[in-house]
Amino acid sequence: MDIKINLRSPEAKIRYKPSVMQELKWAWPQYLSLLLIFYWIF
């Protein structure tokens, strides 16, 4: 069975500005991972 679907939707502009807490929520794991790598290397 083959099903082909062609969907067309208009282009939409989505504006999103995260809060400081949301930025920090994603920043600290990245910071810790880099810190662990540099700690392991040096």
Coordinates of C-alpha atoms in Angstrom, one line a residue:
M1 CA 0.0 0.0 0.0
D2 CA 1.4 3.4 -1.0
I3 CA 0.0 6.7 0.3
K4 CA 1.2 10.0 -1.1
I5 CA 0.3 13.2 0.7
N6 CA 1.2 16.6 -0.5
L7 CA 0.6 19.3 2.1
R8 CA 0.9 23.0 1.4
S9 CA 0.8 25.5 4.2
P10 CA 1.5 29.2 4.1
E11 CA 4.8 30.5 5.5
A12 CA 4.4 31.8 9.0
K13 CA 6.7 34.0 11.0
I14 CA 7.1 32.9 14.5
R15 CA 8.8 35.3 16.9
Y16 CA 9.9 33.9 20.2
K17 CA 12.2 35.5 22.8
P18 CA 13.0 33.2 25.7
S19 CA 13.3 34.6 29.2
V20 CA 16.6 34.7 31.1
M21 CA 15.7 31.7 33.2
Q22 CA 14.9 29.7 30.0
E23 CA 18.3 30.7 28.6
L24 CA 20.1 29.7 31.8
K25 CA 18.2 26.4 31.9
W26 CA 19.9 25.4 28.6
A27 CA 23.2 27.2 29.2
W28 CA 24.3 25.4 32.4
P29 CA 24.4 21.8 31.0
Q30 CA 26.5 23.1 28.1
Y31 CA 28.8 25.0 30.5
L32 CA 29.2 21.9 32.7
S33 CA 30.0 19.7 29.8
L34 CA 32.7 22.0 28.6
L35 CA 34.0 22.3 32.1
L36 CA 34.3 18.6 32.5
I37 CA 36.1 18.2 29.1
F38 CA 38.6 20.9 30.0
Y39 CA 39.1 19.4 33.5
W40 CA 39.7 16.0 32.0
I41 CA 42.2 17.3 29.4
F42 CA 44.1 19.6 31.7

